[in-house]
Amino acid sequence: MAVLFVKGDDPTLVGQAVQQEVRALLGDGDRTLMVEEIGERDYRGDRSDAVIGPLVHAAHTPPFLTPRRIVIGRNLAMFTRSDQVAPLVRWLEAPLETTDLVLVWEKGSASGARMGTVPKSLKDAIKAAGGREIDAAPTGKGRKATRHATSDWMA
């Protein structure tokens, strides 16, 4: 089981980092069978307020016809309060060993101009689960990213 946390300000670089990490997790596996992507539309459904439940439900779902599953949670910057991420924090305390979870800290279309900060409870839960951070921010004076910085966890 892997828990990855991808962040960055540039949507293109974040998308590239997510694709790179998912390819590495997939190996020779079949993307159509192994990968489920959850995003803003799933969090909102018919509701006016977003809930993280669809991501947690997907993470709880065991693989079918494959040994592993990869669940990608997009647009997580919509959830900046600890009560909003509490179901995900609980899942991270006892994750499904056959699920690789890729969490993407990016805005949704309904988000404001800035991304909020990651709730401390979520940071702590990802760290406790052995999560790895991938910073997809542009690097250097030319602001051209040549590779994604990774760390054992966010500072």
Short mmCIF file of N, CA and C in Angstrom, two decimals:
data_model
loop_
_atom_site.label_atom_id
_atom_site.label_comp_id
_atom_site.label_asym_id
_atom_site.label_seq_id
_atom_site.Cartn_x
_atom_site.Cartn_y
_atom_site.Cartn_z
N MET A 1 0.84 -1.17 0.00
CA MET A 1 0.00 0.00 0.00
C MET A 1 0.88 1.23 0.00
N ALA A 2 0.56 2.16 -0.88
CA ALA A 2 1.28 3.44 -0.95
C ALA A 2 0.28 4.56 -0.73
N VAL A 3 0.75 5.60 -0.04
CA VAL A 3 -0.03 6.83 0.09
C VAL A 3 0.87 7.94 -0.42
N LEU A 4 0.41 8.61 -1.48
CA LEU A 4 1.16 9.71 -2.07
C LEU A 4 0.35 10.98 -1.96
N PHE A 5 1.02 12.09 -1.69
CA PHE A 5 0.37 13.39 -1.57
C PHE A 5 1.05 14.32 -2.58
N VAL A 6 0.33 14.68 -3.63
CA VAL A 6 0.86 15.52 -4.70
C VAL A 6 0.33 16.93 -4.52
N LYS A 7 1.25 17.91 -4.55
CA LYS A 7 0.83 19.30 -4.42
C LYS A 7 1.60 20.16 -5.39
N GLY A 8 1.08 21.35 -5.64
CA GLY A 8 1.73 22.31 -6.52
C GLY A 8 0.74 23.34 -6.99
N ASP A 9 1.28 24.46 -7.49
CA ASP A 9 0.43 25.57 -7.92
C ASP A 9 0.05 25.48 -9.39
N ASP A 10 0.84 24.82 -10.19
CA ASP A 10 0.62 24.76 -11.63
C ASP A 10 -0.16 23.49 -11.97
N PRO A 11 -1.40 23.63 -12.45
CA PRO A 11 -2.22 22.45 -12.75
C PRO A 11 -1.58 21.49 -13.74
N THR A 12 -0.84 22.00 -14.71
CA THR A 12 -0.19 21.14 -15.69
C THR A 12 0.89 20.29 -15.04
N LEU A 13 1.72 20.91 -14.20
CA LEU A 13 2.79 20.18 -13.53
C LEU A 13 2.23 19.18 -12.52
N VAL A 14 1.15 19.56 -11.84
CA VAL A 14 0.51 18.64 -10.91
C VAL A 14 -0.02 17.43 -11.68
N GLY A 15 -0.69 17.69 -12.79
CA GLY A 15 -1.21 16.60 -13.62
C GLY A 15 -0.12 15.68 -14.11
N GLN A 16 1.01 16.24 -14.54
CA GLN A 16 2.13 15.43 -14.99
C GLN A 16 2.69 14.58 -13.86
N ALA A 17 2.80 15.17 -12.67
CA ALA A 17 3.32 14.42 -11.52
C ALA A 17 2.38 13.27 -11.17
N VAL A 18 1.08 13.51 -11.20
CA VAL A 18 0.11 12.46 -10.90
C VAL A 18 0.24 11.34 -11.93
N GLN A 19 0.31 11.69 -13.20
CA GLN A 19 0.45 10.67 -14.25
C GLN A 19 1.71 9.84 -14.06
N GLN A 20 2.81 10.50 -13.73
CA GLN A 20 4.08 9.81 -13.53
C GLN A 20 3.99 8.83 -12.37
N GLU A 21 3.41 9.26 -11.26
CA GLU A 21 3.30 8.40 -10.08
C GLU A 21 2.34 7.23 -10.32
N VAL A 22 1.24 7.49 -11.01
CA VAL A 22 0.27 6.43 -11.30
C VAL A 22 0.90 5.40 -12.24
N ARG A 23 1.64 5.86 -13.25
CA ARG A 23 2.34 4.91 -14.14
C ARG A 23 3.28 4.01 -13.35
N ALA A 24 4.00 4.60 -12.40
CA ALA A 24 4.92 3.81 -11.58
C ALA A 24 4.17 2.79 -10.72
N LEU A 25 3.04 3.20 -10.17
CA LEU A 25 2.23 2.28 -9.35
C LEU A 25 1.61 1.16 -10.20
N LEU A 26 1.21 1.51 -11.42
CA LEU A 26 0.57 0.53 -12.30
C LEU A 26 1.53 -0.57 -12.75
N GLY A 27 2.74 -0.20 -13.06
CA GLY A 27 3.65 -1.18 -13.64
C GLY A 27 3.05 -1.72 -14.92
N ASP A 28 2.90 -3.04 -15.00
CA ASP A 28 2.31 -3.68 -16.18
C ASP A 28 0.80 -3.87 -16.05
N GLY A 29 0.22 -3.35 -14.97
CA GLY A 29 -1.21 -3.53 -14.73
C GLY A 29 -2.08 -2.79 -15.73
N ASP A 30 -3.33 -3.17 -15.77
CA ASP A 30 -4.33 -2.58 -16.67
C ASP A 30 -4.99 -1.39 -15.98
N ARG A 31 -4.75 -0.20 -16.51
CA ARG A 31 -5.28 1.04 -15.92
C ARG A 31 -6.80 1.00 -15.83
N THR A 32 -7.46 0.45 -16.83
CA THR A 32 -8.93 0.45 -16.84
C THR A 32 -9.51 -0.39 -15.71
N LEU A 33 -8.77 -1.39 -15.24
CA LEU A 33 -9.23 -2.23 -14.14
C LEU A 33 -8.75 -1.75 -12.77
N MET A 34 -7.61 -1.07 -12.75
CA MET A 34 -6.95 -0.78 -11.47
C MET A 34 -7.19 0.63 -10.93
N VAL A 35 -7.48 1.59 -11.79
CA VAL A 35 -7.50 3.00 -11.37
C VAL A 35 -8.91 3.54 -11.28
N GLU A 36 -9.19 4.21 -10.17
CA GLU A 36 -10.43 4.96 -10.01
C GLU A 36 -10.07 6.38 -9.59
N GLU A 37 -10.60 7.35 -10.30
CA GLU A 37 -10.31 8.75 -10.01
C GLU A 37 -11.57 9.43 -9.49
N ILE A 38 -11.43 10.09 -8.34
CA ILE A 38 -12.53 10.79 -7.70
C ILE A 38 -12.20 12.28 -7.70
N GLY A 39 -13.17 13.10 -8.04
CA GLY A 39 -12.91 14.54 -8.10
C GLY A 39 -14.09 15.36 -7.64
N GLU A 40 -14.02 16.63 -7.92
CA GLU A 40 -15.00 17.61 -7.44
C GLU A 40 -16.45 17.19 -7.74
N ARG A 41 -16.71 16.74 -8.93
CA ARG A 41 -18.08 16.35 -9.30
C ARG A 41 -18.59 15.23 -8.37
N ASP A 42 -17.70 14.29 -8.04
CA ASP A 42 -18.07 13.19 -7.14
C ASP A 42 -18.32 13.69 -5.72
N TYR A 43 -17.50 14.64 -5.27
CA TYR A 43 -17.64 15.17 -3.91
C TYR A 43 -18.93 15.96 -3.74
N ARG A 44 -19.37 16.61 -4.81
CA ARG A 44 -20.57 17.44 -4.72
C ARG A 44 -21.84 16.66 -5.01
N GLY A 45 -21.83 15.81 -6.00
CA GLY A 45 -23.04 15.08 -6.36
C GLY A 45 -24.18 16.05 -6.57
N ASP A 46 -25.30 15.80 -5.90
CA ASP A 46 -26.46 16.69 -5.99
C ASP A 46 -26.48 17.70 -4.85
N ARG A 47 -25.40 17.72 -4.04
CA ARG A 47 -25.34 18.59 -2.86
C ARG A 47 -24.70 19.93 -3.20
N SER A 48 -25.00 20.94 -2.40
CA SER A 48 -24.34 22.23 -2.58
C SER A 48 -22.99 22.26 -1.88
N ASP A 49 -22.86 21.46 -0.82
CA ASP A 49 -21.57 21.39 -0.12
C ASP A 49 -20.87 20.08 -0.48
N ALA A 50 -19.55 20.13 -0.53
CA ALA A 50 -18.76 18.96 -0.91
C ALA A 50 -18.50 18.07 0.31
N VAL A 51 -18.49 16.76 0.09
CA VAL A 51 -18.16 15.79 1.14
C VAL A 51 -17.11 14.83 0.57
N ILE A 52 -16.21 14.38 1.43
CA ILE A 52 -15.10 13.53 1.02
C ILE A 52 -15.48 12.04 0.97
N GLY A 53 -16.71 11.73 1.33
CA GLY A 53 -17.18 10.35 1.38
C GLY A 53 -16.92 9.52 0.14
N PRO A 54 -17.15 10.03 -1.08
CA PRO A 54 -16.90 9.21 -2.26
C PRO A 54 -15.45 8.73 -2.38
N LEU A 55 -14.50 9.55 -1.96
CA LEU A 55 -13.10 9.13 -1.99
C LEU A 55 -12.85 8.01 -0.98
N VAL A 56 -13.38 8.16 0.22
CA VAL A 56 -13.20 7.14 1.25
C VAL A 56 -13.88 5.84 0.83
N HIS A 57 -15.06 5.93 0.25
CA HIS A 57 -15.75 4.74 -0.24
C HIS A 57 -14.91 4.02 -1.29
N ALA A 58 -14.34 4.77 -2.22
CA ALA A 58 -13.50 4.17 -3.26
C ALA A 58 -12.27 3.51 -2.64
N ALA A 59 -11.68 4.15 -1.63
CA ALA A 59 -10.49 3.59 -0.98
C ALA A 59 -10.82 2.31 -0.22
N HIS A 60 -12.04 2.19 0.27
CA HIS A 60 -12.49 0.99 0.99
C HIS A 60 -12.83 -0.17 0.06
N THR A 61 -13.03 0.10 -1.23
CA THR A 61 -13.45 -0.93 -2.18
C THR A 61 -12.27 -1.83 -2.54
N PRO A 62 -12.40 -3.14 -2.32
CA PRO A 62 -11.30 -4.04 -2.68
C PRO A 62 -11.15 -4.18 -4.19
N PRO A 63 -9.97 -4.59 -4.64
CA PRO A 63 -9.77 -4.76 -6.08
C PRO A 63 -10.61 -5.91 -6.63
N PHE A 64 -10.91 -5.83 -7.92
CA PHE A 64 -11.67 -6.87 -8.60
C PHE A 64 -10.91 -7.24 -9.88
N LEU A 65 -10.55 -8.48 -10.02
CA LEU A 65 -9.80 -9.00 -11.17
C LEU A 65 -8.36 -8.50 -11.24
N THR A 66 -7.89 -7.83 -10.22
CA THR A 66 -6.51 -7.36 -10.13
C THR A 66 -6.05 -7.52 -8.68
N PRO A 67 -4.74 -7.59 -8.47
CA PRO A 67 -4.27 -7.73 -7.09
C PRO A 67 -4.29 -6.41 -6.31
N ARG A 68 -4.31 -5.28 -7.01
CA ARG A 68 -4.24 -3.97 -6.37
C ARG A 68 -5.22 -3.01 -7.03
N ARG A 69 -5.47 -1.92 -6.31
CA ARG A 69 -6.28 -0.81 -6.81
C ARG A 69 -5.53 0.48 -6.58
N ILE A 70 -5.70 1.43 -7.47
CA ILE A 70 -5.13 2.76 -7.30
C ILE A 70 -6.29 3.74 -7.29
N VAL A 71 -6.44 4.46 -6.18
CA VAL A 71 -7.50 5.46 -6.06
C VAL A 71 -6.85 6.84 -6.05
N ILE A 72 -7.30 7.69 -6.96
CA ILE A 72 -6.77 9.06 -7.07
C ILE A 72 -7.84 10.01 -6.55
N GLY A 73 -7.50 10.78 -5.54
CA GLY A 73 -8.40 11.79 -4.99
C GLY A 73 -7.96 13.16 -5.47
N ARG A 74 -8.66 13.72 -6.44
CA ARG A 74 -8.33 15.03 -7.02
C ARG A 74 -9.05 16.13 -6.23
N ASN A 75 -8.64 17.36 -6.47
CA ASN A 75 -9.33 18.57 -5.95
C ASN A 75 -9.48 18.60 -4.44
N LEU A 76 -8.52 18.06 -3.71
CA LEU A 76 -8.67 17.96 -2.25
C LEU A 76 -8.51 19.29 -1.53
N ALA A 77 -8.04 20.33 -2.20
CA ALA A 77 -7.93 21.64 -1.56
C ALA A 77 -9.31 22.22 -1.24
N MET A 78 -10.36 21.52 -1.65
CA MET A 78 -11.72 21.92 -1.29
C MET A 78 -11.97 21.64 0.19
N PHE A 79 -11.16 20.79 0.79
CA PHE A 79 -11.38 20.32 2.16
C PHE A 79 -10.28 20.84 3.08
N THR A 80 -10.48 22.02 3.63
CA THR A 80 -9.43 22.65 4.45
C THR A 80 -9.69 22.56 5.94
N ARG A 81 -10.81 21.98 6.33
CA ARG A 81 -11.12 21.86 7.77
C ARG A 81 -10.98 20.40 8.20
N SER A 82 -10.54 20.22 9.43
CA SER A 82 -10.31 18.85 9.92
C SER A 82 -11.60 18.03 9.95
N ASP A 83 -12.74 18.65 10.21
CA ASP A 83 -13.99 17.88 10.21
C ASP A 83 -14.34 17.38 8.81
N GLN A 84 -13.92 18.10 7.78
CA GLN A 84 -14.19 17.68 6.41
C GLN A 84 -13.37 16.46 6.01
N VAL A 85 -12.14 16.37 6.53
CA VAL A 85 -11.26 15.26 6.15
C VAL A 85 -11.27 14.12 7.16
N ALA A 86 -12.06 14.23 8.22
CA ALA A 86 -12.09 13.21 9.27
C ALA A 86 -12.33 11.79 8.75
N PRO A 87 -13.25 11.56 7.80
CA PRO A 87 -13.42 10.19 7.29
C PRO A 87 -12.17 9.65 6.60
N LEU A 88 -11.46 10.50 5.89
CA LEU A 88 -10.22 10.08 5.24
C LEU A 88 -9.13 9.80 6.28
N VAL A 89 -9.06 10.62 7.30
CA VAL A 89 -8.10 10.41 8.39
C VAL A 89 -8.35 9.06 9.05
N ARG A 90 -9.61 8.73 9.28
CA ARG A 90 -9.95 7.43 9.88
C ARG A 90 -9.53 6.29 8.96
N TRP A 91 -9.75 6.43 7.65
CA TRP A 91 -9.34 5.39 6.71
C TRP A 91 -7.82 5.20 6.75
N LEU A 92 -7.08 6.29 6.83
CA LEU A 92 -5.62 6.21 6.86
C LEU A 92 -5.09 5.53 8.11
N GLU A 93 -5.89 5.49 9.17
CA GLU A 93 -5.49 4.79 10.39
C GLU A 93 -5.52 3.27 10.21
N ALA A 94 -6.36 2.79 9.31
CA ALA A 94 -6.46 1.35 9.04
C ALA A 94 -6.74 1.16 7.54
N PRO A 95 -5.76 1.49 6.70
CA PRO A 95 -5.99 1.44 5.25
C PRO A 95 -6.12 0.02 4.73
N LEU A 96 -6.76 -0.10 3.60
CA LEU A 96 -6.87 -1.36 2.90
C LEU A 96 -5.52 -1.61 2.22
N GLU A 97 -4.88 -2.71 2.54
CA GLU A 97 -3.52 -2.98 2.05
C GLU A 97 -3.44 -3.13 0.53
N THR A 98 -4.55 -3.39 -0.11
CA THR A 98 -4.54 -3.57 -1.56
C THR A 98 -4.85 -2.27 -2.32
N THR A 99 -4.96 -1.17 -1.59
CA THR A 99 -5.27 0.12 -2.21
C THR A 99 -4.07 1.06 -2.12
N ASP A 100 -3.63 1.57 -3.26
CA ASP A 100 -2.67 2.66 -3.31
C ASP A 100 -3.48 3.94 -3.46
N LEU A 101 -3.19 4.92 -2.61
CA LEU A 101 -3.97 6.15 -2.59
C LEU A 101 -3.11 7.33 -3.01
N VAL A 102 -3.56 8.03 -4.05
CA VAL A 102 -2.87 9.22 -4.55
C VAL A 102 -3.77 10.41 -4.24
N LEU A 103 -3.34 11.26 -3.30
CA LEU A 103 -4.11 12.42 -2.88
C LEU A 103 -3.53 13.66 -3.58
N VAL A 104 -4.38 14.44 -4.23
CA VAL A 104 -3.91 15.57 -5.02
C VAL A 104 -4.46 16.86 -4.43
N TRP A 105 -3.55 17.68 -3.88
CA TRP A 105 -3.94 18.95 -3.27
C TRP A 105 -3.96 20.00 -4.36
N GLU A 106 -5.14 20.17 -4.95
CA GLU A 106 -5.37 21.14 -6.02
C GLU A 106 -6.78 21.68 -5.85
N LYS A 107 -7.00 22.86 -6.44
CA LYS A 107 -8.32 23.49 -6.32
C LYS A 107 -9.33 22.79 -7.21
N GLY A 108 -10.58 22.92 -6.80
CA GLY A 108 -11.68 22.52 -7.66
C GLY A 108 -12.12 23.76 -8.42
N SER A 109 -13.01 23.60 -9.36
CA SER A 109 -13.45 24.75 -10.16
C SER A 109 -14.24 25.75 -9.32
N ALA A 110 -14.87 25.29 -8.24
CA ALA A 110 -15.66 26.19 -7.39
C ALA A 110 -14.83 26.80 -6.26
N SER A 111 -13.55 26.44 -6.19
CA SER A 111 -12.69 26.97 -5.12
C SER A 111 -12.36 28.43 -5.38
N GLY A 112 -11.93 29.11 -4.35
CA GLY A 112 -11.52 30.51 -4.48
C GLY A 112 -10.20 30.62 -5.21
N ALA A 113 -9.64 31.82 -5.21
CA ALA A 113 -8.40 32.10 -5.93
C ALA A 113 -7.19 31.40 -5.31
N ARG A 114 -7.22 31.13 -4.02
CA ARG A 114 -6.08 30.51 -3.34
C ARG A 114 -6.44 29.13 -2.83
N MET A 115 -5.41 28.32 -2.74
CA MET A 115 -5.60 27.02 -2.10
C MET A 115 -5.36 27.21 -0.62
N GLY A 116 -6.22 26.62 0.19
CA GLY A 116 -6.04 26.68 1.63
C GLY A 116 -4.94 25.74 2.07
N THR A 117 -4.69 25.73 3.36
CA THR A 117 -3.66 24.85 3.89
C THR A 117 -4.23 23.47 4.18
N VAL A 118 -3.36 22.50 4.15
CA VAL A 118 -3.75 21.11 4.43
C VAL A 118 -4.05 21.01 5.93
N PRO A 119 -5.19 20.46 6.31
CA PRO A 119 -5.50 20.31 7.73
C PRO A 119 -4.42 19.47 8.43
N LYS A 120 -4.04 19.89 9.61
CA LYS A 120 -2.99 19.21 10.38
C LYS A 120 -3.35 17.74 10.59
N SER A 121 -4.61 17.45 10.86
CA SER A 121 -5.01 16.07 11.09
C SER A 121 -4.73 15.20 9.87
N LEU A 122 -4.92 15.75 8.67
CA LEU A 122 -4.65 15.00 7.44
C LEU A 122 -3.15 14.83 7.25
N LYS A 123 -2.38 15.90 7.46
CA LYS A 123 -0.92 15.80 7.37
C LYS A 123 -0.40 14.70 8.28
N ASP A 124 -0.86 14.73 9.53
CA ASP A 124 -0.40 13.75 10.51
C ASP A 124 -0.79 12.33 10.13
N ALA A 125 -2.00 12.15 9.61
CA ALA A 125 -2.47 10.82 9.23
C ALA A 125 -1.68 10.27 8.04
N ILE A 126 -1.38 11.12 7.08
CA ILE A 126 -0.59 10.69 5.92
C ILE A 126 0.81 10.30 6.37
N LYS A 127 1.38 11.10 7.23
CA LYS A 127 2.72 10.81 7.75
C LYS A 127 2.72 9.48 8.51
N ALA A 128 1.74 9.29 9.38
CA ALA A 128 1.65 8.05 10.17
C ALA A 128 1.46 6.83 9.27
N ALA A 129 0.83 7.00 8.11
CA ALA A 129 0.61 5.90 7.18
C ALA A 129 1.82 5.66 6.27
N GLY A 130 2.90 6.42 6.50
CA GLY A 130 4.10 6.26 5.68
C GLY A 130 4.00 6.96 4.34
N GLY A 131 3.16 7.99 4.27
CA GLY A 131 2.94 8.70 3.02
C GLY A 131 4.17 9.43 2.53
N ARG A 132 4.16 9.69 1.23
CA ARG A 132 5.25 10.42 0.58
C ARG A 132 4.67 11.64 -0.14
N GLU A 133 5.34 12.78 0.01
CA GLU A 133 4.90 14.00 -0.64
C GLU A 133 5.64 14.19 -1.95
N ILE A 134 4.91 14.61 -2.98
CA ILE A 134 5.49 14.96 -4.28
C ILE A 134 5.15 16.41 -4.52
N ASP A 135 6.17 17.26 -4.56
CA ASP A 135 5.97 18.69 -4.79
C ASP A 135 6.17 18.95 -6.28
N ALA A 136 5.08 19.28 -6.97
CA ALA A 136 5.12 19.51 -8.41
C ALA A 136 5.29 20.98 -8.74
N ALA A 137 5.78 21.76 -7.79
CA ALA A 137 5.98 23.19 -8.03
C ALA A 137 7.14 23.40 -9.00
N PRO A 138 7.05 24.44 -9.83
CA PRO A 138 8.17 24.77 -10.72
C PRO A 138 9.42 25.06 -9.89
N THR A 139 10.58 24.73 -10.45
CA THR A 139 11.82 24.94 -9.72
C THR A 139 12.76 25.86 -10.50
N GLY A 140 13.68 26.47 -9.80
CA GLY A 140 14.71 27.29 -10.42
C GLY A 140 14.19 28.63 -10.89
N LYS A 141 15.14 29.50 -11.30
CA LYS A 141 14.80 30.85 -11.73
C LYS A 141 13.95 30.86 -12.99
N GLY A 142 14.19 29.89 -13.87
CA GLY A 142 13.42 29.83 -15.11
C GLY A 142 12.04 29.22 -14.90
N ARG A 143 11.75 28.79 -13.67
CA ARG A 143 10.47 28.18 -13.30
C ARG A 143 10.12 27.03 -14.22
N LYS A 144 11.13 26.23 -14.57
CA LYS A 144 10.89 25.06 -15.40
C LYS A 144 11.20 23.82 -14.57
N ALA A 145 10.21 22.99 -14.38
CA ALA A 145 10.42 21.78 -13.57
C ALA A 145 11.01 20.69 -14.44
N THR A 146 12.14 20.14 -14.02
CA THR A 146 12.72 19.05 -14.76
C THR A 146 12.44 17.71 -14.09
N ARG A 147 12.20 17.73 -12.79
CA ARG A 147 11.79 16.53 -12.08
C ARG A 147 11.02 16.98 -10.85
N HIS A 148 10.26 16.08 -10.30
CA HIS A 148 9.43 16.40 -9.16
C HIS A 148 10.19 16.11 -7.88
N ALA A 149 10.14 17.07 -6.97
CA ALA A 149 10.79 16.86 -5.67
C ALA A 149 9.93 15.98 -4.81
N THR A 150 10.55 15.06 -4.11
CA THR A 150 9.81 14.21 -3.18
C THR A 150 10.44 14.29 -1.82
N SER A 151 9.64 14.03 -0.83
CA SER A 151 10.16 13.97 0.53
C SER A 151 9.39 12.90 1.28
N ASP A 152 9.96 12.46 2.41
CA ASP A 152 9.25 11.49 3.21
C ASP A 152 7.97 12.09 3.76
N TRP A 153 8.01 13.34 4.04
CA TRP A 153 6.79 14.04 4.41
C TRP A 153 7.01 15.52 4.45
N MET A 154 5.91 16.26 4.42
CA MET A 154 5.96 17.70 4.37
C MET A 154 6.52 18.30 5.64
N ALA A 155 7.22 19.38 5.44
CA ALA A 155 7.81 20.09 6.59
C ALA A 155 6.76 20.95 7.26
#
